[in-house]
Coordinates of C-alpha atoms in Angstrom, one line a residue:
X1 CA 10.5 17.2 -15.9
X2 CA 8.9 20.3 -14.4
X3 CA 9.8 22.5 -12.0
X4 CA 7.2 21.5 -9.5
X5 CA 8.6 17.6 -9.5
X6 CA 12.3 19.2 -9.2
X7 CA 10.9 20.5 -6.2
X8 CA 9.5 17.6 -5.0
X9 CA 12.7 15.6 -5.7
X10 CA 15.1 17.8 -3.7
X11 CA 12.2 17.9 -0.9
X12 CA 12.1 14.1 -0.7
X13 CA 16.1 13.7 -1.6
X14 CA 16.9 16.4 2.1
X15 CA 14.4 14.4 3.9
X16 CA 16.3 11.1 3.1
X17 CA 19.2 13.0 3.7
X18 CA 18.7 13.2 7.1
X19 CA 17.9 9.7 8.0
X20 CA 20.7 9.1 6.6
X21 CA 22.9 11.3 8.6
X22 CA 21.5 10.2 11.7
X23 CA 22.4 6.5 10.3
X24 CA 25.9 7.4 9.9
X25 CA 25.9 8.1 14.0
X26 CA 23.9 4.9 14.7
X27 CA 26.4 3.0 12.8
X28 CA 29.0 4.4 14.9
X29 CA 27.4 1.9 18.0
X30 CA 28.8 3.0 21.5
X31 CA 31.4 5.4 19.5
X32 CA 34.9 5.5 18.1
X33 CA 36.7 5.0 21.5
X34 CA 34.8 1.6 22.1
X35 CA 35.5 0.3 18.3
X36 CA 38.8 1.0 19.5
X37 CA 38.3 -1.3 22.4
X38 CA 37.2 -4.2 20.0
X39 CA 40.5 -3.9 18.3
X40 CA 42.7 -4.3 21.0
X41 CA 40.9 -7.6 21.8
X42 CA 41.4 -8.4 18.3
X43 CA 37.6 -8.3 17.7
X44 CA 35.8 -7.2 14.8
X45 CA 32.6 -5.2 15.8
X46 CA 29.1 -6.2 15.0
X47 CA 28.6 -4.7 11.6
X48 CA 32.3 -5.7 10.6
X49 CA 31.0 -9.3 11.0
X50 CA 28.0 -8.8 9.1
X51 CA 29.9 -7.6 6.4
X52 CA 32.6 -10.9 6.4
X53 CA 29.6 -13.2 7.2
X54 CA 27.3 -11.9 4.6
X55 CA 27.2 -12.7 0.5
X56 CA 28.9 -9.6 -0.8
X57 CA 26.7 -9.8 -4.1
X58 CA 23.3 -10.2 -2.1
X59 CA 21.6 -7.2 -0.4
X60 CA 21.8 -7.5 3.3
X61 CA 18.0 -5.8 4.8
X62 CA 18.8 -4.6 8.2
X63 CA 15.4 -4.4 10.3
X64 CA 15.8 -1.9 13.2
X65 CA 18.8 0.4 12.7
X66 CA 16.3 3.1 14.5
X67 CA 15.7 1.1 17.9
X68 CA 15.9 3.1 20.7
X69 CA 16.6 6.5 18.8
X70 CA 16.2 8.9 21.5
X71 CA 14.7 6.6 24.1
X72 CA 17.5 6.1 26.4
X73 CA 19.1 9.9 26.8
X74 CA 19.7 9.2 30.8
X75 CA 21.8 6.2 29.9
X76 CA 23.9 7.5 27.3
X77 CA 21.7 6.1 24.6
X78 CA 21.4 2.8 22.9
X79 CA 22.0 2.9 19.4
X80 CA 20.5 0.4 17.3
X81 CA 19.2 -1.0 20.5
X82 CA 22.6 -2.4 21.4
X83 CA 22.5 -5.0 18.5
X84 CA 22.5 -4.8 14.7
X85 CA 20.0 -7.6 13.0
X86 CA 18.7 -8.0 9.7
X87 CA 18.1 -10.5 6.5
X88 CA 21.1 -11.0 4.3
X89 CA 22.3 -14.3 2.7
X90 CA 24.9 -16.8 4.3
X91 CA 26.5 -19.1 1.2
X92 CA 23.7 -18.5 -0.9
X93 CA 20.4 -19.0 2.0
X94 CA 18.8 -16.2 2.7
X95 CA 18.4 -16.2 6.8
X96 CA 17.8 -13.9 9.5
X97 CA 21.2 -12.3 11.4
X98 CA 21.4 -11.1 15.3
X99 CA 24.6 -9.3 16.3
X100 CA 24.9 -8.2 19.6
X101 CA 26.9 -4.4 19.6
X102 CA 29.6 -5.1 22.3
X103 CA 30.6 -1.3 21.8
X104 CA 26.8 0.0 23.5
X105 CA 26.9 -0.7 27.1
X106 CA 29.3 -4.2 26.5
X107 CA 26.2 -5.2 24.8
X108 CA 23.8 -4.9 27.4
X109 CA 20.1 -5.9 26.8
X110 CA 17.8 -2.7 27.5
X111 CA 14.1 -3.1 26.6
X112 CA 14.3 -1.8 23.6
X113 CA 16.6 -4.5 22.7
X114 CA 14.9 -6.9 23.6
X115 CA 11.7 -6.2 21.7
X116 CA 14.0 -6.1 18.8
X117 CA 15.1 -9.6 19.3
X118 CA 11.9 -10.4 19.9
X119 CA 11.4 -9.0 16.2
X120 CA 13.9 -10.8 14.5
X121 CA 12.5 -14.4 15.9
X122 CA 9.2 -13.1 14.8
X123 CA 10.3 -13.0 11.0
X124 CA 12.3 -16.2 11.4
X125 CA 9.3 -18.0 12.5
X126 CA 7.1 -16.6 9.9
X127 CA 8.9 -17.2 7.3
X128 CA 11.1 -20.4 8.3
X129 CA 14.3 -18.1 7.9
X130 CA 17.7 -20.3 9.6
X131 CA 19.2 -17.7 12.5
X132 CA 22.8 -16.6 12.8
X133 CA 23.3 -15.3 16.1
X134 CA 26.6 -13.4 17.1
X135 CA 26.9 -13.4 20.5
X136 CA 28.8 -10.8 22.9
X137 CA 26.5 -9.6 25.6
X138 CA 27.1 -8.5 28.8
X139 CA 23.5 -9.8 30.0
X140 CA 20.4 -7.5 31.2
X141 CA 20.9 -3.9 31.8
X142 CA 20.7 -3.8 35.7
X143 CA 19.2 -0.4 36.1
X144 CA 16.1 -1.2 33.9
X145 CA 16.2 -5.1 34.7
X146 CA 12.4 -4.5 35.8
X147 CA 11.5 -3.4 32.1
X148 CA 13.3 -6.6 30.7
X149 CA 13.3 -9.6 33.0
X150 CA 9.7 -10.9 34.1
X151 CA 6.8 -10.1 31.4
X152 CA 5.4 -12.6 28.5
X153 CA 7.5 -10.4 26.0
X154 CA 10.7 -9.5 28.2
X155 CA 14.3 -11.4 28.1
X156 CA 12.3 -15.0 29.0
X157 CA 10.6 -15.4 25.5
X158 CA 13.6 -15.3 23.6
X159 CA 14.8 -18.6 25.2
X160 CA 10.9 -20.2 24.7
X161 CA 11.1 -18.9 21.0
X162 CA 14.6 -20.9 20.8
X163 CA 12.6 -23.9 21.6
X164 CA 9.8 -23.3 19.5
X165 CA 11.9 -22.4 16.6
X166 CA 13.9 -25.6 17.1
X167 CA 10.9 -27.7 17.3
X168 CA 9.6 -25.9 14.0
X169 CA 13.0 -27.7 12.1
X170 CA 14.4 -23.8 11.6
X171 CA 17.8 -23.9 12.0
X172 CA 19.7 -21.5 14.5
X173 CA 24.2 -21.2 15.1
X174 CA 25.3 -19.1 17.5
X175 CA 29.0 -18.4 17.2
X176 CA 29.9 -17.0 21.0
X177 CA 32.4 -14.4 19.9
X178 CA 32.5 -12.2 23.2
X179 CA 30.5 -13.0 26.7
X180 CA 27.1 -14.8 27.1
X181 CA 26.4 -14.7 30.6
X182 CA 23.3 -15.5 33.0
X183 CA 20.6 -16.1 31.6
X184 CA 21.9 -15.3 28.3
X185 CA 23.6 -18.0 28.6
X186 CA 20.9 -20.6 27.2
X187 CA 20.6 -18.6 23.9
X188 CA 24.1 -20.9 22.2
X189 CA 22.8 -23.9 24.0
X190 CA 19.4 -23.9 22.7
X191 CA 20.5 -23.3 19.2
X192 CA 21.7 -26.5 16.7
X193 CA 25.2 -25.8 16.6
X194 CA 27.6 -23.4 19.0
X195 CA 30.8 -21.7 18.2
X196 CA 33.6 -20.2 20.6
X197 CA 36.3 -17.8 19.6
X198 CA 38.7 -18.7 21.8
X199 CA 40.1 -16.0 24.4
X200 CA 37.8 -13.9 23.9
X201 CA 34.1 -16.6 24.0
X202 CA 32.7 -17.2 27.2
X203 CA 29.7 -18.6 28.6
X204 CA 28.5 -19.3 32.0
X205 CA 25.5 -18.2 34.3
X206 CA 27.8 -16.7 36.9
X207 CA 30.7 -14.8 36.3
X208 CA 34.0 -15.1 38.4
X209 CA 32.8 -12.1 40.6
X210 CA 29.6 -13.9 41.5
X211 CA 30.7 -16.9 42.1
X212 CA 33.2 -15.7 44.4
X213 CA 30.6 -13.6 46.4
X214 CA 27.8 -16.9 46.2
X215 CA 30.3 -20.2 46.9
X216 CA 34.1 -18.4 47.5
X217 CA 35.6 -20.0 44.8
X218 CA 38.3 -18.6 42.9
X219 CA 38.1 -18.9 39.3
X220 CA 39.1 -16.8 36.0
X221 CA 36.6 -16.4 33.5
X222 CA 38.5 -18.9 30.9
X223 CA 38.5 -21.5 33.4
X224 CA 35.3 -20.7 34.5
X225 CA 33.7 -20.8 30.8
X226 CA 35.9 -20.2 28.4
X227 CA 36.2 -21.9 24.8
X228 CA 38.8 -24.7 26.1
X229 CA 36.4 -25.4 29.3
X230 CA 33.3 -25.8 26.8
X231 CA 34.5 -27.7 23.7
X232 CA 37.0 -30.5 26.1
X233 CA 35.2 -30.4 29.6
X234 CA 31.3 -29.5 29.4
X235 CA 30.6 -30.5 25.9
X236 CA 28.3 -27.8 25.6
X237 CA 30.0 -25.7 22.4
X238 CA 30.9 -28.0 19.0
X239 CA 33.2 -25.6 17.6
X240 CA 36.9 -23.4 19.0
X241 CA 38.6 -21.3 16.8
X242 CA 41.8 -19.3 17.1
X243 CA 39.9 -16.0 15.4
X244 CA 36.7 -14.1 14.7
X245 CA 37.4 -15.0 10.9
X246 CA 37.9 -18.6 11.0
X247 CA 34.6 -18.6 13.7
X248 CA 32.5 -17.1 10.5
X249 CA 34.0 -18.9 8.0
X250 CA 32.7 -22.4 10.1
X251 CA 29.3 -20.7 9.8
X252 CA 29.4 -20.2 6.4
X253 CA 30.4 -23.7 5.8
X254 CA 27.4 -24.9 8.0
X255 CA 24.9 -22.9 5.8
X256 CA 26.3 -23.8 3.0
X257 CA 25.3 -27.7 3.6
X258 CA 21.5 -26.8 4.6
X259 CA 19.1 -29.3 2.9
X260 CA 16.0 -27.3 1.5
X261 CA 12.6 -26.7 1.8
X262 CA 9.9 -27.2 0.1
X263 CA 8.4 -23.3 -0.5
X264 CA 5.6 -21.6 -0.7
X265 CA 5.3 -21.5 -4.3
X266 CA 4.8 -17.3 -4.9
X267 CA 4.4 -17.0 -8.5
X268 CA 7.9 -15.3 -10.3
X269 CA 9.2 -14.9 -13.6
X270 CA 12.0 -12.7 -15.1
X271 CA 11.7 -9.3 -13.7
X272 CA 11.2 -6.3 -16.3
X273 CA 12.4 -2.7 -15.0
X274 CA 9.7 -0.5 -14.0
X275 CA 8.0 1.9 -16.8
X276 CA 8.9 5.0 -15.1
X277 CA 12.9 6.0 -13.6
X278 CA 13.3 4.2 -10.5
X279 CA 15.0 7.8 -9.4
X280 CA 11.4 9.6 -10.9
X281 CA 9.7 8.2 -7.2
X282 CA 11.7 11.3 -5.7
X283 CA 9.7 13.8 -7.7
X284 CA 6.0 12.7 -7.3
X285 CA 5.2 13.5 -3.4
X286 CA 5.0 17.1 -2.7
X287 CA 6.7 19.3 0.4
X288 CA 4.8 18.0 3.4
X289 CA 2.4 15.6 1.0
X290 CA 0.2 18.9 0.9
X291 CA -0.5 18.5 -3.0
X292 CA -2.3 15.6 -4.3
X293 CA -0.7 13.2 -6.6
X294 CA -1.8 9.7 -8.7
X295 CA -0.5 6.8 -6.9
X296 CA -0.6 5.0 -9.8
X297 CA 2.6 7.1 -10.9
X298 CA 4.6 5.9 -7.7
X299 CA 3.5 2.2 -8.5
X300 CA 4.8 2.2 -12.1
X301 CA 8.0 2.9 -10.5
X302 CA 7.5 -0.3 -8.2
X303 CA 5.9 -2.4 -10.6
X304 CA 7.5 -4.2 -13.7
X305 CA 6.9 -2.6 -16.4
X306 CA 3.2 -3.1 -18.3
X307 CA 2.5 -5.2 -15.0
X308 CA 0.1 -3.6 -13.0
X309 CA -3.4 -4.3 -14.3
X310 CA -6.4 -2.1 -11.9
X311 CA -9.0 -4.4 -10.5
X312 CA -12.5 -2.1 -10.6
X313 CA -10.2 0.8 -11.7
X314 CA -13.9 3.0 -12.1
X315 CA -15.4 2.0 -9.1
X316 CA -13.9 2.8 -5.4
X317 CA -11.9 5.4 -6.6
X318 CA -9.9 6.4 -3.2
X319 CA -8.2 3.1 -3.1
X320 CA -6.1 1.6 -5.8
X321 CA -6.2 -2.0 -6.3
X322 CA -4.4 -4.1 -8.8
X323 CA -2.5 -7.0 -9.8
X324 CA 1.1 -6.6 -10.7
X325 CA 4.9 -8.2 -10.5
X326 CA 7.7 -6.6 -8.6
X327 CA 11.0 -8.1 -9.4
X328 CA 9.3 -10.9 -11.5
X329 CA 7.0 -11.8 -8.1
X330 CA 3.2 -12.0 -8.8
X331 CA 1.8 -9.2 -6.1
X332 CA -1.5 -7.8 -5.2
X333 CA -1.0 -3.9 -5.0
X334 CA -3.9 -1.9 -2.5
X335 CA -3.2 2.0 -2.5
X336 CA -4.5 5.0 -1.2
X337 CA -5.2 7.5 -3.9
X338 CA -4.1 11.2 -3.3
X339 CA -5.5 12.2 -6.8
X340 CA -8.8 15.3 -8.1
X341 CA -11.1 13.4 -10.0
X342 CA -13.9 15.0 -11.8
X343 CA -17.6 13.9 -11.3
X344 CA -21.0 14.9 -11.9
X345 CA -20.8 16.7 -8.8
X346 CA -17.4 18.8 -10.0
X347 CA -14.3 18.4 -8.7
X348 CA -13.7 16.1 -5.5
X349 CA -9.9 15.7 -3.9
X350 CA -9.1 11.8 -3.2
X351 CA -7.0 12.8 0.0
X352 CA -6.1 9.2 1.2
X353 CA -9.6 9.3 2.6
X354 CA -11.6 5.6 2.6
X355 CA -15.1 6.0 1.6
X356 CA -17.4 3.2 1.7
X357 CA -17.2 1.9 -2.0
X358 CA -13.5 2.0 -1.5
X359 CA -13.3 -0.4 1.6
X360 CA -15.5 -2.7 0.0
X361 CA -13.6 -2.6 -3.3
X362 CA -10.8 -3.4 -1.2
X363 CA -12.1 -6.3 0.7
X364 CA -13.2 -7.8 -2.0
X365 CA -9.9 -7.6 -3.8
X366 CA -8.1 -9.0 -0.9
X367 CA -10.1 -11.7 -0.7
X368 CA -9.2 -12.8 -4.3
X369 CA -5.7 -12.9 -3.7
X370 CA -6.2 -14.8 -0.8
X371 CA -8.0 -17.5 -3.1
X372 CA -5.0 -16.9 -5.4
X373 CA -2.1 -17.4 -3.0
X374 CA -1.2 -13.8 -4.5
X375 CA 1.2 -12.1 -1.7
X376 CA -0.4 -8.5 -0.6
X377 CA 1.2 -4.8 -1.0
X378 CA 0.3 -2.1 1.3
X379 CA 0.5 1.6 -0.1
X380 CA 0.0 3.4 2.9
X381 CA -0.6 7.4 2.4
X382 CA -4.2 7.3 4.0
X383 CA -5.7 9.9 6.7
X384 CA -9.0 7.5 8.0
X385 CA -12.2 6.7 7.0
X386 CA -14.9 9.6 5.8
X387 CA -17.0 11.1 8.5
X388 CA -20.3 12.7 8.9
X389 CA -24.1 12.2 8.6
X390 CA -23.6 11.0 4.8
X391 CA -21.3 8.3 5.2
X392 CA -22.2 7.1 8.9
X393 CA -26.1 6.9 7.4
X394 CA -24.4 4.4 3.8
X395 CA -22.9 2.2 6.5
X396 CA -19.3 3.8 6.7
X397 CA -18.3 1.6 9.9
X398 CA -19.8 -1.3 8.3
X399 CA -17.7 -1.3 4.9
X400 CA -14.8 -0.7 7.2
X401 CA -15.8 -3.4 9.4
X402 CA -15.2 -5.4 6.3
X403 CA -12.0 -4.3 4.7
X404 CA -10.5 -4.8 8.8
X405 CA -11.8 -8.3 8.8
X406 CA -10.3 -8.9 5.2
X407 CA -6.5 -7.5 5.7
X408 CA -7.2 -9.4 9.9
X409 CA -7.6 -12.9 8.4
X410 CA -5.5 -12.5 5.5
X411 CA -3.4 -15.5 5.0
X412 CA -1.0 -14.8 2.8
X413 CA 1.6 -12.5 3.0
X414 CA 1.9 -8.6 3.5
X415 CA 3.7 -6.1 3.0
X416 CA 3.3 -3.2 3.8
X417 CA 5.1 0.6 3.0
X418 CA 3.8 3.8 4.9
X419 CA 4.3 6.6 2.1
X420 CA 3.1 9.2 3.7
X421 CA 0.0 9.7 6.7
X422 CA -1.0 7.1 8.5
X423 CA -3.7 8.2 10.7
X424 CA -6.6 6.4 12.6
X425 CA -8.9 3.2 11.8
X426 CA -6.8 4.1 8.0
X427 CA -3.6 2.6 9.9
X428 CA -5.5 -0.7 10.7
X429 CA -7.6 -1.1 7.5
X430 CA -3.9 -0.6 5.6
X431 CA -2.1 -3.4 7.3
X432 CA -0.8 -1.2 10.1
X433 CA 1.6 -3.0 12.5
X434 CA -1.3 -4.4 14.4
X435 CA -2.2 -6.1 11.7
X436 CA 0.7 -8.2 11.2
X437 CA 2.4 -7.5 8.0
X438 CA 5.6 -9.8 7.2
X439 CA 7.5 -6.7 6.9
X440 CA 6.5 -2.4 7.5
X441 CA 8.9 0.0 6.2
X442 CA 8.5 3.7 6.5
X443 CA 9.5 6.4 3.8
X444 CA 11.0 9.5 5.4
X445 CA 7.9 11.1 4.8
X446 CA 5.8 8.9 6.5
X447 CA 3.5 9.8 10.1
X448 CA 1.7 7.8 12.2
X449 CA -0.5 9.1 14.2
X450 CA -4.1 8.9 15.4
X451 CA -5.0 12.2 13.7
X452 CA -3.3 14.7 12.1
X453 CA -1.4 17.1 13.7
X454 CA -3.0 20.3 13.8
X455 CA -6.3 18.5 14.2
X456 CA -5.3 16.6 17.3
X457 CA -3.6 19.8 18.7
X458 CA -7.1 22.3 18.1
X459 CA -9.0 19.0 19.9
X460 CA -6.4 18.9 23.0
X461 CA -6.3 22.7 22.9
X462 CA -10.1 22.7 23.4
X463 CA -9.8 21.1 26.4
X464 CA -6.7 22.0 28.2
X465 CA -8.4 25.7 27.5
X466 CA -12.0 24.6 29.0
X467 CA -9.7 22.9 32.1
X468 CA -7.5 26.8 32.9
X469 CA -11.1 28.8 32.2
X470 CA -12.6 26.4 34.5
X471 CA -9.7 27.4 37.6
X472 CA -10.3 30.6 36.9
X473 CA -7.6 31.5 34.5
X474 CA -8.0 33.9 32.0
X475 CA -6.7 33.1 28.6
X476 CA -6.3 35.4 25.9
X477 CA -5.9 34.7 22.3
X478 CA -2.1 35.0 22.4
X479 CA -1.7 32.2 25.5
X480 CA -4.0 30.2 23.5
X481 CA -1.9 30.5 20.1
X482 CA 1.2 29.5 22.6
X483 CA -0.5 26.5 23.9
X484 CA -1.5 25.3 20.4
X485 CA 1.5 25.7 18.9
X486 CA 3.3 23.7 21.8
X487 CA 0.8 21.1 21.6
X488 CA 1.2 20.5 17.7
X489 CA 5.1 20.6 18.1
X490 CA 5.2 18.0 21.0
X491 CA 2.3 15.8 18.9
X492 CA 3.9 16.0 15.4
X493 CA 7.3 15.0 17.4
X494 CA 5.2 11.9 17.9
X495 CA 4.3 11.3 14.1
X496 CA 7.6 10.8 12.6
X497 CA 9.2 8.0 11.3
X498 CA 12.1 8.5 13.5
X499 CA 10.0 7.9 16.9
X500 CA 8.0 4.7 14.9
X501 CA 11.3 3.6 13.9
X502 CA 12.6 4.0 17.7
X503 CA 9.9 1.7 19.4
X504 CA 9.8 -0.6 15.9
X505 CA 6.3 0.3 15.0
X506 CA 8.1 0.0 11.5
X507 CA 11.0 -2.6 10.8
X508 CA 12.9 0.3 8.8
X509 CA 13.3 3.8 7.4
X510 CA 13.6 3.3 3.7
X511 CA 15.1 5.0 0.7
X512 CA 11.7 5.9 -1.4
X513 CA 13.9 4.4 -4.0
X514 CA 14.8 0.9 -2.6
X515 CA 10.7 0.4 -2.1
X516 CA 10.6 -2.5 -5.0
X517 CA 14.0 -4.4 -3.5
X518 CA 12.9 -4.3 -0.1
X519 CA 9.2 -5.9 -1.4
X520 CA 11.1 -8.3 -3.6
X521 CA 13.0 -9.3 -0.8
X522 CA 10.2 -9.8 1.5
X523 CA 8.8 -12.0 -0.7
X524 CA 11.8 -14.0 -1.3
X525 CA 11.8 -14.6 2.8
X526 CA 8.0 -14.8 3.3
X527 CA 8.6 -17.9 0.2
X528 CA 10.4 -20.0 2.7
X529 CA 7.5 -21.0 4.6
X530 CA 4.8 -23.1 2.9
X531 CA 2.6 -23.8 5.5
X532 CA -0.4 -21.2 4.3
X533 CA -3.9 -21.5 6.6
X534 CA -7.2 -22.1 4.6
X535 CA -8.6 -18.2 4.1
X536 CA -11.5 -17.7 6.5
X537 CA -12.9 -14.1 7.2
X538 CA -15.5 -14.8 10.0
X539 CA -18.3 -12.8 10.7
X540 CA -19.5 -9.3 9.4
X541 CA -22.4 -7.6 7.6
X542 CA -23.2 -7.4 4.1

């Protein structure tokens, strides 16, 4: 290996470094001191009942470690947005997990939190995953209750997704291992089954405090709703258990007597390791993606080995397109391509830019796995669509037009990974998060933006500039260097996969090198639902 890809690998290995430094503080939920807390009550905390719930020889994929990163600084934070969720496997199923974090505000619901769940019922839906739900939630954060309670996406839907869910024949537990209270309180009733840990389970819409102040009874909370009251009295849980152990063990037991499904049918055979180092993805990306690189290099250390076969490899050069298998699953790979290709004309740099014979290479090719039931794969390192006279005059919005259309209708699965840039109409026409891709997972190298930074920053500064001159102000190349380079600082702040992971733009920041597990394991979930729609792209020109 040469010195240029060492430097590329320990530039790629810091910056993955760092997410997972700050993981290492998100794991820590509402801190040390709260854990603490949990202990006393003899109460494991939300990731320690992940890890007893979960198969410890099958990967647990936790979807929005980042939520809320940063958001809440007033507040004291919300980690993980107060819950830790994912896809792991219960007795062999693979299903869909949602742990409240009783150590972050006693497991308050803040916005953020809520869009998460929101999330997680999302995948289960999609891809007829059973939900786990571990339950010990203090209710709706008060001070933001205007940002949570009323709207089509707030607190309300969660309860309508319950329903719909149910009606679908996914299964959903919810083992009430802390408090469920208010309106929180229909989230165990509206699932199949219902657990209480006893002495420390409760569930009610109004707490002892509440319904002192609104009838005058006295009452303690076990009386109140405790797991005696529910599983003897009300009827409304099925289960009591003396511990948090014996509560997840009952789950397990349920899971393990699922019936199953029929599947979707994604094509797999015994997976082959990938022709290059799975470790060798480190070195091909360089310092701040300035350099460019073959993307075909970072997909043979996806791909099975000898797998990936290039659908019009000489024709539409600035997008890759190709069949291959990832872990043994039949996938259809589209790529931005980063590499200098000689022509006629010399020399031209592929700089994740789409040109027209690109988007229509790529249409076309997603069209064809559509007819194929071929699940799609998103390379995302792409900076928009080429401008000027040239292009707009061969149709450029047109051929866009098309590849939107395409990736918009697609019925099949996507997935898709943001390498590196994600700018503009690129971000749409590459299965952005608008675009409804099963799963989205962000390398640390990845930004999202509109534009690029410096671009966006010289455009703003334009104007801001034209605004002071316009007062009266005089500005001088110094205050305008000043203005710039706050502008580009507080825009690339904007751009990194640490503020996408925050508002789950992205389900995940990934290690570059897990890229083929998380796919393969997208897959597996996305397999779980065969109900596929008849592929129909509508309208657009030829």
């Amino acid at each position: 290996m040469d010195l240029e890809f060492n430097k590329n690998e320990d530039t790629m290995k810091m910056a993955w470094s760092q997410v997972k430094r700050h993981l290492e503080k998100i794991y820590e939920g509402g801190g040390k001191k709260s854990a603490a807390k949990q202990k006393e009550r003899n109460k494991l905390t939300a990731r320690e009942r992940i890890t007893y719930l979960c198969d410890a020889d099958k990967p647990f994929v936790e979807i929005g470690a980042f939520a809320g990163f940063d958001m809440y600084p007033d507040e004291g934070g919300c980690p993980a947005g107060g819950t830790v969720s994912g896809i792991g496997y219960v007795s062999g199923r693979q299903c869909v997990i949602v742990a409240n974090d009783q150590t972050v505000k006693a497991g308050a619901w803040f916005p953020i939190t809520g869009k998460k769940n929101l999330r997680m019922q999302e995948i289960a839906m999609e891809n007829k995953l059973p939900v786990i739900y571990l339950v010990d939630s203090a209710g709706v954060f008060l001070p933001m209750q205007d940002e949570i309670f009323p709207d089509k996406e707030h607190f309300g839907r969660i309860f309508r997704n319950n329903a719909k869910m149910s009606a679908m024949g996914i299964t959903q537990i919810a083992a009430v291992m802390g408090a469920c209270v208010a309106g929180g309180a229909y989230l165990p009733i509206m699932s199949d089954e219902t657990l209480m840990v006893e002495g420390n389970g409760s569930i009610y819409l109004a707490g002892p405090y509440l319904v002192k102040a609104a009838i005058g009874e006295d009452i303690d909370s076990e009386t109140l709703g405790g797991a005696d009251t529910h599983n003897s009295i009300s009827g409304i849980a099925d289960y009591k258990f003396k511990t948090e152990e014996a509560c997840l063990d009952q789950v397990k037991k349920i899971m393990n007597k699922l019936g199953h499904h029929t599947k979707a049918g994604f094509d797999r055979v015994d997976a082959k390791p990938p022709a290059k180092n799975n470790g060798e993805v480190y070195g091909i990306m360089s310092a701040g993606n300035t350099k460019p690189y073959d993307m075909v290099d970072l997909i043979n250390c996806i791909a099975d080995k000898d797998s990936f076969d290039q659908f019009k490899e000489d024709y539409g050069k600035t997008i890759v397109c190709g069949y291959a298998r990832v872990d043994g699953w039949a996938v259809g790979i589209v790529a931005n391509q980063r590499l200098i290709v000689k022509s006629k004309k010399g020399e031209m740099q592929l700089g994740g830019v789409i040109y027209n014979d690109s988007a229509d290479k790529a249409a076309r090719f997603i069209m064809n796995c559509n007819q194929k039931r071929i699940p799609l794969v998103f390379l995302q390192d792409v900076t928009g669509f080429m401008v000027g006279s040239r292009s707009e005059h061969s149709g450029i919005i047109k051929d866009g037009a098309k590849l939107v259309n395409a990736v918009a209708n697609s019925v099949v699965p996507k997935i898709t990974i943001i390498v590196g840039n994600s700018y503009g109409a690129g971000n749409y026409a590459m299965c952005g998060k608008a675009y409804d891709p099963r799963f989205i997972y962000a390398w640390p190298t990845a930004k999202i933006a509109v534009m690029g930074g410096e671009q966006a920053a010289k455009t703003m500064l334009q104007i801001q500039v034209a605004t002071l001159k316009n007062k009266g102000e005089v500005i001088t190349p110094e205050v305008e260097q000043e203005l710039l380079k706050k502008l580009i600082d507080r825009y690339d702040s904007q751009t990194t996969p640490f503020y996408a992971g925050a508002r789950l733009w992205i389900d995940a920041i990934i290690d570059p090198a897990e890229t083929r597990k998380m796919i393969s394991e997208g897959i597996a979930a996305a397999d779980h639902n065969p109900d596929i729609a008849e592929f129909k792209t509508g309208v657009f020109q030829v």
